[in-house]
C-alpha positions as a Python dict, from the first residue, in 0.01 Angstrom:
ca = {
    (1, 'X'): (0, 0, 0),
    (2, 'X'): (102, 381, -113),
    (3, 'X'): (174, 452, 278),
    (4, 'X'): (276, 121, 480),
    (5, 'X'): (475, 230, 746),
    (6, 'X'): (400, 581, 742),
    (7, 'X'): (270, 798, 1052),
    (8, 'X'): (13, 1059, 948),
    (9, 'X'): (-76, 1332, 1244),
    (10, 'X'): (-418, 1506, 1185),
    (11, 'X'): (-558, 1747, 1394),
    (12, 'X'): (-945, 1781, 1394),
    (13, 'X'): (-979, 1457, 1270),
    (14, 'X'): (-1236, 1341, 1449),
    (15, 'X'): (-1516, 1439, 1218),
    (16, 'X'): (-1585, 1567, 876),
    (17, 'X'): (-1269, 1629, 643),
    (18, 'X'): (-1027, 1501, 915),
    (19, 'X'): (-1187, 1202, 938),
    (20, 'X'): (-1214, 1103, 586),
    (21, 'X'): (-839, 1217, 548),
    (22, 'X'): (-750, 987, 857),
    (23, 'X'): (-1007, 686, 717),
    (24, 'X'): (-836, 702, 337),
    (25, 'X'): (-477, 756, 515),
    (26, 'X'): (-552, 371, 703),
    (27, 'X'): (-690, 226, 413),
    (28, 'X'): (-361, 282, 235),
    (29, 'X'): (-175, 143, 519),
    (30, 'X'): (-72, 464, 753),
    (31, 'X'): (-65, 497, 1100),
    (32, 'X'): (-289, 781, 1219),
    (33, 'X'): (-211, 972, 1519),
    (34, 'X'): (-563, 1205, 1608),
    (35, 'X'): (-584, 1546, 1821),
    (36, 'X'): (-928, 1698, 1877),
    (37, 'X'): (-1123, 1803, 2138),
    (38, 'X'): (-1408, 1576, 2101),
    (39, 'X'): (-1317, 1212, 2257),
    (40, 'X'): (-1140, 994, 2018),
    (41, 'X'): (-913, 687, 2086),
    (42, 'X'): (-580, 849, 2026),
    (43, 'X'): (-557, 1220, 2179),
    (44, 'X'): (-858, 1427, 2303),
    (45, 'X'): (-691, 1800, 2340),
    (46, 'X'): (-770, 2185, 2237),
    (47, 'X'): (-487, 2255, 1985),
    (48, 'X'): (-487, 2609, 2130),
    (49, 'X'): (-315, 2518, 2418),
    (50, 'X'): (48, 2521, 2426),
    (51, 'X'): (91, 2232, 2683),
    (52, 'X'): (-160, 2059, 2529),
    (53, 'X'): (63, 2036, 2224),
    (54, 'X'): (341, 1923, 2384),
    (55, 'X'): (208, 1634, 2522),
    (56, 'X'): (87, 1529, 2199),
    (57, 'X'): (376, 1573, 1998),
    (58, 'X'): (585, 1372, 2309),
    (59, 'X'): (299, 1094, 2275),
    (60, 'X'): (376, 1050, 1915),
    (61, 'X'): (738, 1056, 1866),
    (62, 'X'): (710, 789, 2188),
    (63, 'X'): (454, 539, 2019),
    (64, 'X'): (634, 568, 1679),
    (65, 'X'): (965, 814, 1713),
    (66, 'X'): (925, 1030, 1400),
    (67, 'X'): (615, 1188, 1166),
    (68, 'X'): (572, 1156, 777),
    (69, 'X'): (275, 1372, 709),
    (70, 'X'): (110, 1633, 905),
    (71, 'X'): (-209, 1743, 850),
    (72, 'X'): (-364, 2069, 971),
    (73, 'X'): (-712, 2088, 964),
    (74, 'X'): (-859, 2160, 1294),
    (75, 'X'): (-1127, 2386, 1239),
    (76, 'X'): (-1136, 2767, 1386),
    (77, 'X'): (-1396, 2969, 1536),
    (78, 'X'): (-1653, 3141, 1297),
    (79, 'X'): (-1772, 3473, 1466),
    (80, 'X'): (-1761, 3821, 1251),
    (81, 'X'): (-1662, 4181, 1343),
    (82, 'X'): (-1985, 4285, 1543),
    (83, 'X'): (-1972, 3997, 1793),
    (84, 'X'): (-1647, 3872, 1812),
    (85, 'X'): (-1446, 3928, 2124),
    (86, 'X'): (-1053, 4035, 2138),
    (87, 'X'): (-1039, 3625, 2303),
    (88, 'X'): (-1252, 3499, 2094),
    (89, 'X'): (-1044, 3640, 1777),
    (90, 'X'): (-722, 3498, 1889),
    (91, 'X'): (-833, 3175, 1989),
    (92, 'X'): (-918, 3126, 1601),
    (93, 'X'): (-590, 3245, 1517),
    (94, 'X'): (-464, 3005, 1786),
    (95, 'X'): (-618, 2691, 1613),
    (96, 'X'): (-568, 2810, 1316),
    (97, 'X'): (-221, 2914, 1237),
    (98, 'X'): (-21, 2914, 1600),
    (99, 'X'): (-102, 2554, 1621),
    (100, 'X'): (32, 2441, 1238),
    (101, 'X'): (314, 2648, 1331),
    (102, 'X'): (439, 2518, 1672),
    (103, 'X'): (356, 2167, 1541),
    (104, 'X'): (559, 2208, 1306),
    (105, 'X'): (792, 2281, 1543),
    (106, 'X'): (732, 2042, 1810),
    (107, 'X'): (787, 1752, 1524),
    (108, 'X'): (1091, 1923, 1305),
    (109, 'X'): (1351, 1701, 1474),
    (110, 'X'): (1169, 1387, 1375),
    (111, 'X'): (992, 1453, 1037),
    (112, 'X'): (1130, 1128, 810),
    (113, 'X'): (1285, 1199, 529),
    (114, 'X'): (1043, 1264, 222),
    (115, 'X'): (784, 1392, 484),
    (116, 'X'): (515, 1664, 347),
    (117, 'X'): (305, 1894, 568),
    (118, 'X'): (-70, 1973, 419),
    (119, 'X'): (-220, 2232, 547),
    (120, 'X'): (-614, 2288, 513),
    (121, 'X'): (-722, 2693, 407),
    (122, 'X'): (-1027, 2789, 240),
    (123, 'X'): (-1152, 2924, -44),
    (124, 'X'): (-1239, 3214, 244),
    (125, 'X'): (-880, 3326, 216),
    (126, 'X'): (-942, 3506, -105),
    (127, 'X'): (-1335, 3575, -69),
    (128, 'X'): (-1588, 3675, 228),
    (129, 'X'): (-1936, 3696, 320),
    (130, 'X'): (-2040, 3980, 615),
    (131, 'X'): (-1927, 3886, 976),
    (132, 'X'): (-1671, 3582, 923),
    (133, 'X'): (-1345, 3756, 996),
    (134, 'X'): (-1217, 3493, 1264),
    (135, 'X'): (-1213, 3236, 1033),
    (136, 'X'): (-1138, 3368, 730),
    (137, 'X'): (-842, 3568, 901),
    (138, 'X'): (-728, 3193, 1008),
    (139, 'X'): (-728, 3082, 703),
    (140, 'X'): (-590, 3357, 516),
    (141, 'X'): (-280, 3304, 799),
    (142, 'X'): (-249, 2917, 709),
    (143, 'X'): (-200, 2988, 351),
    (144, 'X'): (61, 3258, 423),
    (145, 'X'): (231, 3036, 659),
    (146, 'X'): (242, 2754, 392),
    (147, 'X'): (501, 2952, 157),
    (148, 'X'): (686, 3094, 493),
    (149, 'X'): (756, 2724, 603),
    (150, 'X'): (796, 2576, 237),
    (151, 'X'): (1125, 2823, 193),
    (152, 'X'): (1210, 2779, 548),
    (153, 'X'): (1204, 2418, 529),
    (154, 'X'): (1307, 2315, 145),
    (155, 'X'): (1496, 2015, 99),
    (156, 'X'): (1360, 1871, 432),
    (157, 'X'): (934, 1921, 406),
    (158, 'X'): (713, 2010, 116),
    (159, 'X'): (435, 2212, 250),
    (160, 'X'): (80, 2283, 101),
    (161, 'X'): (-220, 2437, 188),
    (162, 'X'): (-575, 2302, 28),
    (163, 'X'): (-851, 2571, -18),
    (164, 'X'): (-1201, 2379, 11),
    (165, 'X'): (-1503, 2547, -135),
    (166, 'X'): (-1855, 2427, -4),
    (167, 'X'): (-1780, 2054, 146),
    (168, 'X'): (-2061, 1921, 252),
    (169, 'X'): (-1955, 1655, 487),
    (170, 'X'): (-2303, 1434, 533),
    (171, 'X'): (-2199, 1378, 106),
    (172, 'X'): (-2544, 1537, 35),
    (173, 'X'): (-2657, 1538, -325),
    (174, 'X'): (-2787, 1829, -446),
    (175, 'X'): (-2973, 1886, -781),
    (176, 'X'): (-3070, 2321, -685),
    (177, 'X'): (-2918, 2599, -765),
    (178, 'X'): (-2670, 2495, -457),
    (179, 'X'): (-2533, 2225, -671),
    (180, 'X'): (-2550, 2444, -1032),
    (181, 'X'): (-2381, 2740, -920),
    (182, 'X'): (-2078, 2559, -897),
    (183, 'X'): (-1862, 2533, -1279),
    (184, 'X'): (-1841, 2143, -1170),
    (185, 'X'): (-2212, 2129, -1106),
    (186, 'X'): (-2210, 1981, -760),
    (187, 'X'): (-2114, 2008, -402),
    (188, 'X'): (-1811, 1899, -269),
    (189, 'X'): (-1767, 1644, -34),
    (190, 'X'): (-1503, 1518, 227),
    (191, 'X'): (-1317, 1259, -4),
    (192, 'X'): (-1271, 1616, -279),
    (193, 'X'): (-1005, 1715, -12),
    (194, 'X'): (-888, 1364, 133),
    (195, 'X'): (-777, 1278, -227),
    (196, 'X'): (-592, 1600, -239),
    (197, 'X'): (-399, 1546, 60),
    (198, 'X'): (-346, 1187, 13),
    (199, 'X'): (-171, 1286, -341),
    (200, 'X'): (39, 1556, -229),
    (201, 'X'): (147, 1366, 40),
    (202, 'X'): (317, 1129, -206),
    (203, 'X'): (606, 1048, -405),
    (204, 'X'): (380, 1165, -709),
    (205, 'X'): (388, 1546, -557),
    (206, 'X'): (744, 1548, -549),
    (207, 'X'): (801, 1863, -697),
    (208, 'X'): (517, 2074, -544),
    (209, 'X'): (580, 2252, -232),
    (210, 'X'): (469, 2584, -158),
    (211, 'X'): (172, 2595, -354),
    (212, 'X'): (-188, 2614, -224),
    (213, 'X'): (-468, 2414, -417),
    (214, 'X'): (-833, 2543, -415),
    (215, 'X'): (-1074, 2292, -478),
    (216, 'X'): (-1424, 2449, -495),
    (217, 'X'): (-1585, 2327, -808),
    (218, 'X'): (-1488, 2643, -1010),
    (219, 'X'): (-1666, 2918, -758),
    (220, 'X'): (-1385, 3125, -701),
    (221, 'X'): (-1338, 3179, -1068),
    (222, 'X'): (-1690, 3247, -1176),
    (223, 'X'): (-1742, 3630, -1217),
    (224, 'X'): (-2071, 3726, -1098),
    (225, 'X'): (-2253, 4095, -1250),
    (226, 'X'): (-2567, 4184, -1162),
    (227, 'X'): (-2883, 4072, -1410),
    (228, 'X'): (-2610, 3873, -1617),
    (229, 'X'): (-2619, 3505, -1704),
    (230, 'X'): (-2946, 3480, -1445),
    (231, 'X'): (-2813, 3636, -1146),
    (232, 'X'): (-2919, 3956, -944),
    (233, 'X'): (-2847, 4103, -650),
    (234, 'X'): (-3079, 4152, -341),
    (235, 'X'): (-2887, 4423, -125),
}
């Protein structure tokens, strides 16, 4: 199998797009080391806390003494400009770009060679609706932080970043406009992003570091104008 032998650390991966990246990383024969706060079987911890990540990086590197792929994808708080407290806004930033960072850290003496760090953005770091600016100012800091540690790091780690669109994670069919208004003509779901990672976590990405993949089904490069091609805008 593509990945026998190999340890994969997700965080968030309890659920969702973690969980299908953990769930396709075991079928193709990795070892999956989980952090998230919700109860799982390997590490239940808030990625925000420093000590917290300590004693999950020291569980690791004792059960299997060095990491091939890490994975970034625990999720950071939504809230938007008009309810968002000064806590609030850097506990986002916490989860989502302290945490990839002093992971990072935490497992730079032990990344195998070949290893490749994916990091999970969103199509939110180029685009916005009204009152998401924890999140999409988490994300927008994950994709930054992808070049910063690809130069940083070259020769040693590739790292990416993957910008999902709409996921929907209960792999929902949709026929509506929901489903049309994407160029691809459907939703995305979980295995969209787990195929992603799994690929440029392997020999087959070899020469792609740096870069940051958005996979939204074409939104982000549909222009929209008012009354054209059937749309209009309700202000």
């Amino acid at each position: 199998m593509m990945f026998q032998h190999k340890v994969a650390v997700i965080t968030g991966g309890v659920q969702g797009i973690g969980k299908c990246i953990g769930e396709e990383f075991q079928k193709n024969g990795a070892s999956v080391c989980i952090i998230d706060k919700q109860p799982n079987e390997y590490f239940t911890g808030d990625v925000a806390d420093k000590e917290t990540l300590h004693r999950f990086a020291a569980k690791v590197i004792a059960d299997y003494g060095h990491v091939d792929y890490l994975i970034n994808n625990a999720l950071p708080l939504m809230k938007g400009i008009s309810h968002c407290s000064y806590e609030e806004f850097n506990y986002a930033l916490q989860v989502g770009v302290a945490a990839p960072f002093y992971l990072t850290k935490l497992f730079l003496p032990y990344f195998a060679p070949g290893a490749a760090i994916v990091n999970l953005s969103s199509s939110r770091d180029r685009m916005s609706q009204p009152q998401t600016e924890s999140y999409t100012a988490a994300k927008g800091g994950i994709a930054a932080l992808t070049h910063a540690l690809s130069v940083s790091l070259a020769g040693k780690i590739r790292v990416n970043s993957i910008s999902p669109g709409w996921i929907d994670t209960a792999y929902t069919e949709y026929t509506d406009p929901d489903a049309l208004q994407h160029p691809a003509g459907r939703v995305g779901n979980p295995l969209d992003i787990a195929n992603m990672v799994l690929y440029l976590c392997s020999d087959k990405a070899g020469f792609i570091t740096g870069e940051n993949i958005c996979i939204d089904g074409g939104m982000t490069k549909q222009m929209i104008y008012h009354n054209d091609f059937g749309w209009s805008f309700n202000g």
